[in-house]
Amino acid sequence: MSTLSASAVSPRRKPSLSEIYEKYGLFVILIGLCVLFTCLNPNFFSLYNLQNIFKQSSINGLIAFGMTFVILLGCIDLSVGSVLALVGYLTGVMLVNFQLPIAIALPVALALGIILGLINGLLVARVKLQPFIATLITMTVYRGLTLIISDGMPVRNIGDMSSMIAWINRGSIGILPVSMIVFLVVLVILMVLLTKTVFGRQLYATGGNEEAARLSTVPTDKIKILGYMLCGLLSAMAAILYIARYNSIYPNAGVGMELDAIAAVVIGGTSMTGGRGRITGTFIGVLIIGVLNNGLNLLGISSFYQEVIKGLVILFAVVIDIKKK
């Protein structure tokens, strides 16, 4: 009885700094950035500017979601920006040059993204190339194919050829742009996929300990291929949102997007070694990157300094991740 009484009144262990950060840190950082930029420039909190942040974040966010699945596997995908450029450019050509209906162009674009992701997955899972090397190769090849097909020339006025593309850019439900609604719907689907399906459990197992997962009859190679295919699909979806937002596509579209995607995933708490992380963390990480980019632009801060600031934010997130282990 005395033992029970003693345990009942014993003080609870105070949560560590890393535990507090894991639970509330991302929200505090996001809200803190919003308050800071609003104080420095009241235009930051205008409806027009918030919608701009949502639109840009939806493009980067879809790519970051795909990157999350790959990083959860303990891998990396450097080709996502090149996939966006190639899929986006070919979609523009289908709509403007060949004047195909969106009902044909859209499925073709998504299928192409899956195929490009499949190639990455096969190089990693079957050919056994290191993910960094495999996707570095495909990043270069996909970008080269875009340059060859385009001859360095852009496709313009894409929205003029498709009412659906124009609607994705200009339409909204309440204050949320259509692109952000697409982003949120995909978020919910991926949350279910990761937490409620066999695929999600096997993906975490493969990233956490591939050898143990294989011995437990998890088809690790198949899971890796599926992870890369999903990443390719989400990059293709991002390409559709990209051409809708900018009404055009250049061969150099998507350059550097893989870095923002990796940054959002790491800030969101997903471990670069695989097996640990949440898609909701990536969602907040995407918004943090979006707010940071937008706020620094509003303040007129040079892009050179912006890269330094983003790098320091990523460093902070990585240090916190190391402290968790």
PDB file of C-alpha atoms in Angstrom:
ATOM      1  CA  MET A   1       0.000   0.000   0.000  1.00  0.00           C
ATOM      2  CA  SER A   2       2.792   2.377   0.954  1.00  0.00           C
ATOM      3  CA  THR A   3       4.586   1.531  -2.306  1.00  0.00           C
ATOM      4  CA  LEU A   4       1.488   2.387  -4.322  1.00  0.00           C
ATOM      5  CA  SER A   5       1.058   5.636  -2.418  1.00  0.00           C
ATOM      6  CA  ALA A   6       4.668   6.595  -2.985  1.00  0.00           C
ATOM      7  CA  SER A   7       4.424   5.902  -6.703  1.00  0.00           C
ATOM      8  CA  ALA A   8       1.161   7.779  -6.923  1.00  0.00           C
ATOM      9  CA  VAL A   9       2.672  10.975  -5.526  1.00  0.00           C
ATOM     10  CA  SER A  10       6.045  10.652  -7.285  1.00  0.00           C
ATOM     11  CA  PRO A  11       6.631  13.591  -9.631  1.00  0.00           C
ATOM     12  CA  ARG A  12       6.366  13.000 -13.353  1.00  0.00           C
ATOM     13  CA  ARG A  13       9.525  13.157 -15.422  1.00  0.00           C
ATOM     14  CA  LYS A  14       9.926  16.493 -17.126  1.00  0.00           C
ATOM     15  CA  PRO A  15       9.947  16.179 -20.913  1.00  0.00           C
ATOM     16  CA  SER A  16      13.297  16.845 -22.562  1.00  0.00           C
ATOM     17  CA  LEU A  17      13.886  19.727 -24.968  1.00  0.00           C
ATOM     18  CA  SER A  18      13.863  17.349 -27.947  1.00  0.00           C
ATOM     19  CA  GLU A  19      10.532  15.842 -26.814  1.00  0.00           C
ATOM     20  CA  ILE A  20       8.983  19.298 -26.483  1.00  0.00           C
ATOM     21  CA  TYR A  21      10.287  20.247 -29.919  1.00  0.00           C
ATOM     22  CA  GLU A  22       8.961  17.022 -31.445  1.00  0.00           C
ATOM     23  CA  LYS A  23       5.490  17.711 -30.055  1.00  0.00           C
ATOM     24  CA  TYR A  24       5.085  21.467 -30.443  1.00  0.00           C
ATOM     25  CA  GLY A  25       8.258  22.874 -32.015  1.00  0.00           C
ATOM     26  CA  LEU A  26       7.159  22.953 -35.645  1.00  0.00           C
ATOM     27  CA  PHE A  27       3.914  24.779 -34.859  1.00  0.00           C
ATOM     28  CA  VAL A  28       5.747  27.297 -32.675  1.00  0.00           C
ATOM     29  CA  ILE A  29       8.314  27.959 -35.414  1.00  0.00           C
ATOM     30  CA  LEU A  30       5.612  28.349 -38.080  1.00  0.00           C
ATOM     31  CA  ILE A  31       3.485  30.707 -35.990  1.00  0.00           C
ATOM     32  CA  GLY A  32       6.573  32.610 -34.833  1.00  0.00           C
ATOM     33  CA  LEU A  33       7.698  33.183 -38.429  1.00  0.00           C
ATOM     34  CA  CYS A  34       4.215  34.386 -39.415  1.00  0.00           C
ATOM     35  CA  VAL A  35       4.111  36.848 -36.506  1.00  0.00           C
ATOM     36  CA  LEU A  36       7.650  38.065 -37.220  1.00  0.00           C
ATOM     37  CA  PHE A  37       7.077  38.699 -40.932  1.00  0.00           C
ATOM     38  CA  THR A  38       3.691  40.336 -40.250  1.00  0.00           C
ATOM     39  CA  CYS A  39       5.356  42.752 -37.817  1.00  0.00           C
ATOM     40  CA  LEU A  40       8.114  43.540 -40.304  1.00  0.00           C
ATOM     41  CA  ASN A  41       5.760  43.856 -43.280  1.00  0.00           C
ATOM     42  CA  PRO A  42       1.965  44.024 -42.723  1.00  0.00           C
ATOM     43  CA  ASN A  43       1.394  42.938 -46.349  1.00  0.00           C
ATOM     44  CA  PHE A  44       2.579  39.469 -45.367  1.00  0.00           C
ATOM     45  CA  PHE A  45      -0.752  38.654 -43.719  1.00  0.00           C
ATOM     46  CA  SER A  46      -2.879  39.906 -46.621  1.00  0.00           C
ATOM     47  CA  LEU A  47      -5.232  37.408 -48.241  1.00  0.00           C
ATOM     48  CA  TYR A  48      -3.476  37.780 -51.603  1.00  0.00           C
ATOM     49  CA  ASN A  49      -0.064  36.995 -50.114  1.00  0.00           C
ATOM     50  CA  LEU A  50      -1.331  34.054 -48.067  1.00  0.00           C
ATOM     51  CA  GLN A  51      -2.870  32.567 -51.214  1.00  0.00           C
ATOM     52  CA  ASN A  52       0.475  32.998 -52.966  1.00  0.00           C
ATOM     53  CA  ILE A  53       2.166  31.082 -50.151  1.00  0.00           C
ATOM     54  CA  PHE A  54      -0.464  28.331 -50.396  1.00  0.00           C
ATOM     55  CA  LYS A  55      -0.053  28.027 -54.176  1.00  0.00           C
ATOM     56  CA  GLN A  56       3.727  27.820 -54.052  1.00  0.00           C
ATOM     57  CA  SER A  57       3.704  25.504 -51.048  1.00  0.00           C
ATOM     58  CA  SER A  58       1.358  23.092 -52.820  1.00  0.00           C
ATOM     59  CA  ILE A  59       3.885  22.605 -55.634  1.00  0.00           C
ATOM     60  CA  ASN A  60       6.860  22.162 -53.317  1.00  0.00           C
ATOM     61  CA  GLY A  61       4.703  20.147 -50.934  1.00  0.00           C
ATOM     62  CA  LEU A  62       3.740  17.425 -53.388  1.00  0.00           C
ATOM     63  CA  ILE A  63       7.409  16.932 -54.231  1.00  0.00           C
ATOM     64  CA  ALA A  64       8.288  16.909 -50.519  1.00  0.00           C
ATOM     65  CA  PHE A  65       5.600  14.284 -49.852  1.00  0.00           C
ATOM     66  CA  GLY A  66       7.178  12.031 -52.452  1.00  0.00           C
ATOM     67  CA  MET A  67      10.611  12.714 -50.983  1.00  0.00           C
ATOM     68  CA  THR A  68       9.270  11.738 -47.547  1.00  0.00           C
ATOM     69  CA  PHE A  69       8.427   8.235 -48.742  1.00  0.00           C
ATOM     70  CA  VAL A  70      11.860   7.827 -50.301  1.00  0.00           C
ATOM     71  CA  ILE A  71      13.708   9.151 -47.242  1.00  0.00           C
ATOM     72  CA  LEU A  72      11.638   6.918 -44.952  1.00  0.00           C
ATOM     73  CA  LEU A  73      13.176   4.059 -46.950  1.00  0.00           C
ATOM     74  CA  GLY A  74      16.631   5.397 -46.113  1.00  0.00           C
ATOM     75  CA  CYS A  75      17.089   6.542 -49.716  1.00  0.00           C
ATOM     76  CA  ILE A  76      17.138   9.852 -51.590  1.00  0.00           C
ATOM     77  CA  ASP A  77      15.773  11.158 -54.913  1.00  0.00           C
ATOM     78  CA  LEU A  78      17.681  13.972 -56.594  1.00  0.00           C
ATOM     79  CA  SER A  79      15.680  13.719 -59.830  1.00  0.00           C
ATOM     80  CA  VAL A  80      12.357  15.189 -58.638  1.00  0.00           C
ATOM     81  CA  GLY A  81      13.010  18.637 -60.150  1.00  0.00           C
ATOM     82  CA  SER A  82      13.987  17.090 -63.469  1.00  0.00           C
ATOM     83  CA  VAL A  83      10.882  14.880 -63.416  1.00  0.00           C
ATOM     84  CA  LEU A  84       8.765  18.000 -62.883  1.00  0.00           C
ATOM     85  CA  ALA A  85      10.448  19.717 -65.835  1.00  0.00           C
ATOM     86  CA  LEU A  86      10.146  16.766 -68.228  1.00  0.00           C
ATOM     87  CA  VAL A  87       6.543  15.912 -67.308  1.00  0.00           C
ATOM     88  CA  GLY A  88       5.512  19.568 -67.250  1.00  0.00           C
ATOM     89  CA  TYR A  89       7.105  20.313 -70.599  1.00  0.00           C
ATOM     90  CA  LEU A  90       5.580  17.294 -72.337  1.00  0.00           C
ATOM     91  CA  THR A  91       2.186  18.167 -70.824  1.00  0.00           C
ATOM     92  CA  GLY A  92       2.548  21.690 -72.200  1.00  0.00           C
ATOM     93  CA  VAL A  93       3.415  20.310 -75.632  1.00  0.00           C
ATOM     94  CA  MET A  94       0.406  17.979 -75.569  1.00  0.00           C
ATOM     95  CA  LEU A  95      -1.958  20.812 -74.634  1.00  0.00           C
ATOM     96  CA  VAL A  96      -0.524  23.654 -76.762  1.00  0.00           C
ATOM     97  CA  ASN A  97       1.221  22.066 -79.752  1.00  0.00           C
ATOM     98  CA  PHE A  98      -0.983  19.001 -80.251  1.00  0.00           C
ATOM     99  CA  GLN A  99      -4.092  20.512 -78.616  1.00  0.00           C
ATOM    100  CA  LEU A 100      -4.990  17.265 -76.895  1.00  0.00           C
ATOM    101  CA  PRO A 101      -7.845  17.414 -74.365  1.00  0.00           C
ATOM    102  CA  ILE A 102      -6.864  17.522 -70.712  1.00  0.00           C
ATOM    103  CA  ALA A 103      -8.650  14.160 -70.246  1.00  0.00           C
ATOM    104  CA  ILE A 104      -5.856  12.593 -72.312  1.00  0.00           C
ATOM    105  CA  ALA A 105      -2.908  14.817 -71.384  1.00  0.00           C
ATOM    106  CA  LEU A 106      -3.383  14.510 -67.621  1.00  0.00           C
ATOM    107  CA  PRO A 107      -3.371  10.669 -67.379  1.00  0.00           C
ATOM    108  CA  VAL A 108      -0.395  10.531 -69.764  1.00  0.00           C
ATOM    109  CA  ALA A 109       1.493  13.028 -67.592  1.00  0.00           C
ATOM    110  CA  LEU A 110       0.795  11.066 -64.405  1.00  0.00           C
ATOM    111  CA  ALA A 111       1.728   7.769 -66.078  1.00  0.00           C
ATOM    112  CA  LEU A 112       4.995   9.311 -67.273  1.00  0.00           C
ATOM    113  CA  GLY A 113       5.810  10.391 -63.715  1.00  0.00           C
ATOM    114  CA  ILE A 114       5.212   6.827 -62.494  1.00  0.00           C
ATOM    115  CA  ILE A 115       7.461   5.425 -65.233  1.00  0.00           C
ATOM    116  CA  LEU A 116      10.281   7.856 -64.418  1.00  0.00           C
ATOM    117  CA  GLY A 117       9.962   6.903 -60.749  1.00  0.00           C
ATOM    118  CA  LEU A 118       9.958   3.220 -61.708  1.00  0.00           C
ATOM    119  CA  ILE A 119      13.290   3.691 -63.497  1.00  0.00           C
ATOM    120  CA  ASN A 120      14.751   5.214 -60.330  1.00  0.00           C
ATOM    121  CA  GLY A 121      13.392   2.352 -58.242  1.00  0.00           C
ATOM    122  CA  LEU A 122      14.785  -0.317 -60.545  1.00  0.00           C
ATOM    123  CA  LEU A 123      18.239   1.286 -60.528  1.00  0.00           C
ATOM    124  CA  VAL A 124      18.242   1.305 -56.715  1.00  0.00           C
ATOM    125  CA  ALA A 125      16.471  -1.976 -55.932  1.00  0.00           C
ATOM    126  CA  ARG A 126      17.489  -4.224 -58.839  1.00  0.00           C
ATOM    127  CA  VAL A 127      20.735  -2.776 -60.224  1.00  0.00           C
ATOM    128  CA  LYS A 128      21.793  -2.012 -56.624  1.00  0.00           C
ATOM    129  CA  LEU A 129      23.157   1.459 -57.330  1.00  0.00           C
ATOM    130  CA  GLN A 130      23.458   3.810 -54.380  1.00  0.00           C
ATOM    131  CA  PRO A 131      20.325   6.002 -54.331  1.00  0.00           C
ATOM    132  CA  PHE A 132      22.410   9.178 -54.497  1.00  0.00           C
ATOM    133  CA  ILE A 133      24.296   7.980 -57.586  1.00  0.00           C
ATOM    134  CA  ALA A 134      21.243   6.440 -59.273  1.00  0.00           C
ATOM    135  CA  THR A 135      19.106   9.553 -58.965  1.00  0.00           C
ATOM    136  CA  LEU A 136      22.027  11.849 -59.786  1.00  0.00           C
ATOM    137  CA  ILE A 137      22.257   9.960 -63.085  1.00  0.00           C
ATOM    138  CA  THR A 138      18.527  10.166 -63.785  1.00  0.00           C
ATOM    139  CA  MET A 139      18.433  13.825 -62.729  1.00  0.00           C
ATOM    140  CA  THR A 140      20.972  14.562 -65.446  1.00  0.00           C
ATOM    141  CA  VAL A 141      19.341  12.310 -68.050  1.00  0.00           C
ATOM    142  CA  TYR A 142      15.794  13.602 -67.471  1.00  0.00           C
ATOM    143  CA  ARG A 143      16.994  17.212 -67.612  1.00  0.00           C
ATOM    144  CA  GLY A 144      18.943  16.456 -70.774  1.00  0.00           C
ATOM    145  CA  LEU A 145      15.871  14.903 -72.402  1.00  0.00           C
ATOM    146  CA  THR A 146      13.880  18.024 -71.536  1.00  0.00           C
ATOM    147  CA  LEU A 147      16.517  20.221 -73.179  1.00  0.00           C
ATOM    148  CA  ILE A 148      16.632  18.004 -76.278  1.00  0.00           C
ATOM    149  CA  ILE A 149      12.846  17.948 -76.686  1.00  0.00           C
ATOM    150  CA  SER A 150      12.478  21.676 -76.045  1.00  0.00           C
ATOM    151  CA  ASP A 151      15.595  22.824 -77.893  1.00  0.00           C
ATOM    152  CA  GLY A 152      15.844  25.299 -75.034  1.00  0.00           C
ATOM    153  CA  MET A 153      12.508  26.955 -75.876  1.00  0.00           C
ATOM    154  CA  PRO A 154       9.592  27.350 -73.436  1.00  0.00           C
ATOM    155  CA  VAL A 155       5.931  26.430 -73.910  1.00  0.00           C
ATOM    156  CA  ARG A 156       3.688  29.411 -73.116  1.00  0.00           C
ATOM    157  CA  ASN A 157      -0.019  30.180 -72.644  1.00  0.00           C
ATOM    158  CA  ILE A 158      -0.825  26.667 -71.469  1.00  0.00           C
ATOM    159  CA  GLY A 159      -3.823  27.843 -69.456  1.00  0.00           C
ATOM    160  CA  ASP A 160      -5.353  29.365 -72.613  1.00  0.00           C
ATOM    161  CA  MET A 161      -5.629  25.861 -74.102  1.00  0.00           C
ATOM    162  CA  SER A 162      -7.306  24.209 -71.112  1.00  0.00           C
ATOM    163  CA  SER A 163     -10.044  25.615 -68.915  1.00  0.00           C
ATOM    164  CA  MET A 164      -9.137  23.067 -66.233  1.00  0.00           C
ATOM    165  CA  ILE A 165      -5.529  24.297 -66.079  1.00  0.00           C
ATOM    166  CA  ALA A 166      -6.778  27.881 -65.814  1.00  0.00           C
ATOM    167  CA  TRP A 167      -9.221  26.850 -63.070  1.00  0.00           C
ATOM    168  CA  ILE A 168      -6.479  25.147 -61.060  1.00  0.00           C
ATOM    169  CA  ASN A 169      -4.575  28.444 -61.104  1.00  0.00           C
ATOM    170  CA  ARG A 170      -7.407  30.923 -60.497  1.00  0.00           C
ATOM    171  CA  GLY A 171     -10.080  28.864 -58.746  1.00  0.00           C
ATOM    172  CA  SER A 172     -10.599  28.716 -54.997  1.00  0.00           C
ATOM    173  CA  ILE A 173     -12.989  27.373 -52.384  1.00  0.00           C
ATOM    174  CA  GLY A 174     -13.288  30.001 -49.678  1.00  0.00           C
ATOM    175  CA  ILE A 175      -9.813  31.424 -49.163  1.00  0.00           C
ATOM    176  CA  LEU A 176      -8.086  28.196 -50.216  1.00  0.00           C
ATOM    177  CA  PRO A 177      -6.826  27.997 -53.808  1.00  0.00           C
ATOM    178  CA  VAL A 178      -7.649  24.827 -55.751  1.00  0.00           C
ATOM    179  CA  SER A 179      -3.983  23.815 -55.723  1.00  0.00           C
ATOM    180  CA  MET A 180      -3.917  23.951 -51.917  1.00  0.00           C
ATOM    181  CA  ILE A 181      -7.076  21.837 -51.732  1.00  0.00           C
ATOM    182  CA  VAL A 182      -5.400  19.246 -53.976  1.00  0.00           C
ATOM    183  CA  PHE A 183      -2.403  19.392 -51.648  1.00  0.00           C
ATOM    184  CA  LEU A 184      -4.560  18.791 -48.561  1.00  0.00           C
ATOM    185  CA  VAL A 185      -6.487  15.925 -50.175  1.00  0.00           C
ATOM    186  CA  VAL A 186      -3.207  14.232 -51.111  1.00  0.00           C
ATOM    187  CA  LEU A 187      -1.987  14.778 -47.535  1.00  0.00           C
ATOM    188  CA  VAL A 188      -4.977  12.886 -46.117  1.00  0.00           C
ATOM    189  CA  ILE A 189      -4.591  10.038 -48.621  1.00  0.00           C
ATOM    190  CA  LEU A 190      -0.880   9.664 -47.842  1.00  0.00           C
ATOM    191  CA  MET A 191      -1.530   9.757 -44.085  1.00  0.00           C
ATOM    192  CA  VAL A 192      -3.898   6.816 -44.479  1.00  0.00           C
ATOM    193  CA  LEU A 193      -1.433   5.036 -46.776  1.00  0.00           C
ATOM    194  CA  LEU A 194       1.402   5.358 -44.250  1.00  0.00           C
ATOM    195  CA  THR A 195      -0.494   4.595 -41.047  1.00  0.00           C
ATOM    196  CA  LYS A 196      -3.331   2.251 -42.017  1.00  0.00           C
ATOM    197  CA  THR A 197      -1.986  -0.037 -44.747  1.00  0.00           C
ATOM    198  CA  VAL A 198       0.386  -2.975 -45.029  1.00  0.00           C
ATOM    199  CA  PHE A 199       2.469  -0.966 -47.509  1.00  0.00           C
ATOM    200  CA  GLY A 200       3.010   1.761 -44.904  1.00  0.00           C
ATOM    201  CA  ARG A 201       4.108  -0.696 -42.230  1.00  0.00           C
ATOM    202  CA  GLN A 202       6.441  -2.460 -44.638  1.00  0.00           C
ATOM    203  CA  LEU A 203       7.902   0.863 -45.786  1.00  0.00           C
ATOM    204  CA  TYR A 204       8.747   1.845 -42.200  1.00  0.00           C
ATOM    205  CA  ALA A 205      10.187  -1.607 -41.573  1.00  0.00           C
ATOM    206  CA  THR A 206      12.363  -1.453 -44.692  1.00  0.00           C
ATOM    207  CA  GLY A 207      13.714   1.960 -43.786  1.00  0.00           C
ATOM    208  CA  GLY A 208      14.251   1.076 -40.134  1.00  0.00           C
ATOM    209  CA  ASN A 209      16.218  -2.126 -40.706  1.00  0.00           C
ATOM    210  CA  GLU A 210      16.230  -3.509 -44.232  1.00  0.00           C
ATOM    211  CA  GLU A 211      17.923  -6.800 -43.379  1.00  0.00           C
ATOM    212  CA  ALA A 212      15.540  -7.531 -40.502  1.00  0.00           C
ATOM    213  CA  ALA A 213      12.579  -6.609 -42.702  1.00  0.00           C
ATOM    214  CA  ARG A 214      13.796  -8.976 -45.424  1.00  0.00           C
ATOM    215  CA  LEU A 215      14.170 -11.807 -42.915  1.00  0.00           C
ATOM    216  CA  SER A 216      10.597 -11.061 -41.813  1.00  0.00           C
ATOM    217  CA  THR A 217       9.434 -11.743 -45.407  1.00  0.00           C
ATOM    218  CA  VAL A 218       8.957  -8.069 -46.289  1.00  0.00           C
ATOM    219  CA  PRO A 219       9.563  -7.667 -50.071  1.00  0.00           C
ATOM    220  CA  THR A 220      12.041  -4.832 -49.546  1.00  0.00           C
ATOM    221  CA  ASP A 221      12.992  -4.424 -53.209  1.00  0.00           C
ATOM    222  CA  LYS A 222       9.348  -4.159 -54.215  1.00  0.00           C
ATOM    223  CA  ILE A 223       8.676  -1.623 -51.459  1.00  0.00           C
ATOM    224  CA  LYS A 224      11.596   0.512 -52.655  1.00  0.00           C
ATOM    225  CA  ILE A 225      10.352   0.424 -56.240  1.00  0.00           C
ATOM    226  CA  LEU A 226       6.833   1.363 -55.144  1.00  0.00           C
ATOM    227  CA  GLY A 227       8.236   4.200 -53.011  1.00  0.00           C
ATOM    228  CA  TYR A 228      10.089   5.669 -55.993  1.00  0.00           C
ATOM    229  CA  MET A 229       7.059   5.216 -58.249  1.00  0.00           C
ATOM    230  CA  LEU A 230       4.935   7.138 -55.761  1.00  0.00           C
ATOM    231  CA  CYS A 231       7.584   9.852 -55.653  1.00  0.00           C
ATOM    232  CA  GLY A 232       7.477  10.071 -59.461  1.00  0.00           C
ATOM    233  CA  LEU A 233       3.678  10.280 -59.443  1.00  0.00           C
ATOM    234  CA  LEU A 234       3.684  13.126 -56.905  1.00  0.00           C
ATOM    235  CA  SER A 235       6.357  14.985 -58.899  1.00  0.00           C
ATOM    236  CA  ALA A 236       4.139  14.674 -61.979  1.00  0.00           C
ATOM    237  CA  MET A 237       1.198  16.074 -60.006  1.00  0.00           C
ATOM    238  CA  ALA A 238       3.440  18.950 -58.932  1.00  0.00           C
ATOM    239  CA  ALA A 239       4.258  19.538 -62.616  1.00  0.00           C
ATOM    240  CA  ILE A 240       0.539  19.986 -63.379  1.00  0.00           C
ATOM    241  CA  LEU A 241       0.197  22.533 -60.577  1.00  0.00           C
ATOM    242  CA  TYR A 242       3.375  24.242 -61.794  1.00  0.00           C
ATOM    243  CA  ILE A 243       2.171  24.810 -65.363  1.00  0.00           C
ATOM    244  CA  ALA A 244      -1.192  25.951 -63.996  1.00  0.00           C
ATOM    245  CA  ARG A 245       0.444  28.511 -61.697  1.00  0.00           C
ATOM    246  CA  TYR A 246       2.905  29.953 -64.208  1.00  0.00           C
ATOM    247  CA  ASN A 247       0.923  29.338 -67.423  1.00  0.00           C
ATOM    248  CA  SER A 248       4.185  28.263 -69.044  1.00  0.00           C
ATOM    249  CA  ILE A 249       7.066  25.857 -68.635  1.00  0.00           C
ATOM    250  CA  TYR A 250      10.778  26.385 -69.294  1.00  0.00           C
ATOM    251  CA  PRO A 251      13.356  23.600 -69.705  1.00  0.00           C
ATOM    252  CA  ASN A 252      15.092  24.719 -66.495  1.00  0.00           C
ATOM    253  CA  ALA A 253      11.905  24.480 -64.414  1.00  0.00           C
ATOM    254  CA  GLY A 254      12.335  22.699 -61.103  1.00  0.00           C
ATOM    255  CA  VAL A 255      16.061  23.350 -60.723  1.00  0.00           C
ATOM    256  CA  GLY A 256      16.895  23.167 -57.015  1.00  0.00           C
ATOM    257  CA  MET A 257      13.433  21.942 -55.989  1.00  0.00           C
ATOM    258  CA  GLU A 258      14.928  18.739 -54.630  1.00  0.00           C
ATOM    259  CA  LEU A 259      16.808  20.840 -52.049  1.00  0.00           C
ATOM    260  CA  ASP A 260      13.665  22.588 -50.788  1.00  0.00           C
ATOM    261  CA  ALA A 261      11.906  19.212 -50.674  1.00  0.00           C
ATOM    262  CA  ILE A 262      14.689  17.613 -48.636  1.00  0.00           C
ATOM    263  CA  ALA A 263      14.731  20.672 -46.373  1.00  0.00           C
ATOM    264  CA  ALA A 264      10.986  20.399 -45.717  1.00  0.00           C
ATOM    265  CA  VAL A 265      11.266  16.672 -44.968  1.00  0.00           C
ATOM    266  CA  VAL A 266      14.179  17.135 -42.559  1.00  0.00           C
ATOM    267  CA  ILE A 267      12.572  20.140 -40.841  1.00  0.00           C
ATOM    268  CA  GLY A 268       9.423  18.026 -40.515  1.00  0.00           C
ATOM    269  CA  GLY A 269      11.305  15.508 -38.387  1.00  0.00           C
ATOM    270  CA  THR A 270      11.855  12.620 -40.813  1.00  0.00           C
ATOM    271  CA  SER A 271      15.183  10.928 -40.158  1.00  0.00           C
ATOM    272  CA  MET A 272      17.607  10.866 -43.078  1.00  0.00           C
ATOM    273  CA  THR A 273      18.615   7.338 -42.050  1.00  0.00           C
ATOM    274  CA  GLY A 274      15.069   6.097 -42.665  1.00  0.00           C
ATOM    275  CA  GLY A 275      12.364   4.358 -40.675  1.00  0.00           C
ATOM    276  CA  ARG A 276      11.185   7.351 -38.643  1.00  0.00           C
ATOM    277  CA  GLY A 277       9.030  10.315 -39.610  1.00  0.00           C
ATOM    278  CA  ARG A 278       5.515  11.521 -40.369  1.00  0.00           C
ATOM    279  CA  ILE A 279       3.873  13.010 -43.429  1.00  0.00           C
ATOM    280  CA  THR A 280       2.211  15.636 -41.226  1.00  0.00           C
ATOM    281  CA  GLY A 281       5.667  16.789 -40.140  1.00  0.00           C
ATOM    282  CA  THR A 282       6.602  17.280 -43.780  1.00  0.00           C
ATOM    283  CA  PHE A 283       3.386  19.271 -44.277  1.00  0.00           C
ATOM    284  CA  ILE A 284       4.404  21.739 -41.560  1.00  0.00           C
ATOM    285  CA  GLY A 285       7.971  21.750 -42.885  1.00  0.00           C
ATOM    286  CA  VAL A 286       6.670  22.739 -46.326  1.00  0.00           C
ATOM    287  CA  LEU A 287       4.699  25.630 -44.837  1.00  0.00           C
ATOM    288  CA  ILE A 288       7.761  26.776 -42.872  1.00  0.00           C
ATOM    289  CA  ILE A 289       9.879  26.805 -46.045  1.00  0.00           C
ATOM    290  CA  GLY A 290       7.079  28.575 -47.932  1.00  0.00           C
ATOM    291  CA  VAL A 291       6.641  31.250 -45.253  1.00  0.00           C
ATOM    292  CA  LEU A 292      10.411  31.692 -44.990  1.00  0.00           C
ATOM    293  CA  ASN A 293      10.863  32.133 -48.753  1.00  0.00           C
ATOM    294  CA  ASN A 294       7.903  34.492 -49.058  1.00  0.00           C
ATOM    295  CA  GLY A 295       8.744  36.572 -45.997  1.00  0.00           C
ATOM    296  CA  LEU A 296      12.376  37.048 -46.977  1.00  0.00           C
ATOM    297  CA  ASN A 297      11.310  38.090 -50.483  1.00  0.00           C
ATOM    298  CA  LEU A 298       8.838  40.651 -49.069  1.00  0.00           C
ATOM    299  CA  LEU A 299      11.615  42.107 -46.949  1.00  0.00           C
ATOM    300  CA  GLY A 300      13.800  42.444 -50.041  1.00  0.00           C
ATOM    301  CA  ILE A 301      16.541  40.221 -48.636  1.00  0.00           C
ATOM    302  CA  SER A 302      19.015  39.047 -51.266  1.00  0.00           C
ATOM    303  CA  SER A 303      18.632  35.468 -52.476  1.00  0.00           C
ATOM    304  CA  PHE A 304      22.260  34.903 -51.443  1.00  0.00           C
ATOM    305  CA  TYR A 305      21.393  35.573 -47.799  1.00  0.00           C
ATOM    306  CA  GLN A 306      18.186  33.549 -48.142  1.00  0.00           C
ATOM    307  CA  GLU A 307      20.189  30.439 -48.960  1.00  0.00           C
ATOM    308  CA  VAL A 308      22.342  30.961 -45.864  1.00  0.00           C
ATOM    309  CA  ILE A 309      19.266  31.393 -43.653  1.00  0.00           C
ATOM    310  CA  LYS A 310      17.584  28.270 -45.061  1.00  0.00           C
ATOM    311  CA  GLY A 311      20.804  26.337 -44.576  1.00  0.00           C
ATOM    312  CA  LEU A 312      20.935  27.338 -40.909  1.00  0.00           C
ATOM    313  CA  VAL A 313      17.300  26.285 -40.443  1.00  0.00           C
ATOM    314  CA  ILE A 314      18.113  22.864 -41.919  1.00  0.00           C
ATOM    315  CA  LEU A 315      21.189  22.599 -39.671  1.00  0.00           C
ATOM    316  CA  PHE A 316      18.999  23.279 -36.634  1.00  0.00           C
ATOM    317  CA  ALA A 317      16.549  20.553 -37.714  1.00  0.00           C
ATOM    318  CA  VAL A 318      19.351  18.015 -38.288  1.00  0.00           C
ATOM    319  CA  VAL A 319      20.907  18.751 -34.882  1.00  0.00           C
ATOM    320  CA  ILE A 320      17.521  18.193 -33.214  1.00  0.00           C
ATOM    321  CA  ASP A 321      17.189  14.905 -35.139  1.00  0.00           C
ATOM    322  CA  ILE A 322      20.600  13.764 -33.888  1.00  0.00           C
ATOM    323  CA  LYS A 323      19.633  14.631 -30.309  1.00  0.00           C
ATOM    324  CA  LYS A 324      16.600  12.326 -30.576  1.00  0.00           C
ATOM    325  CA  LYS A 325      18.770   9.264 -31.202  1.00  0.00           C
TER     326      LYS A 325
END
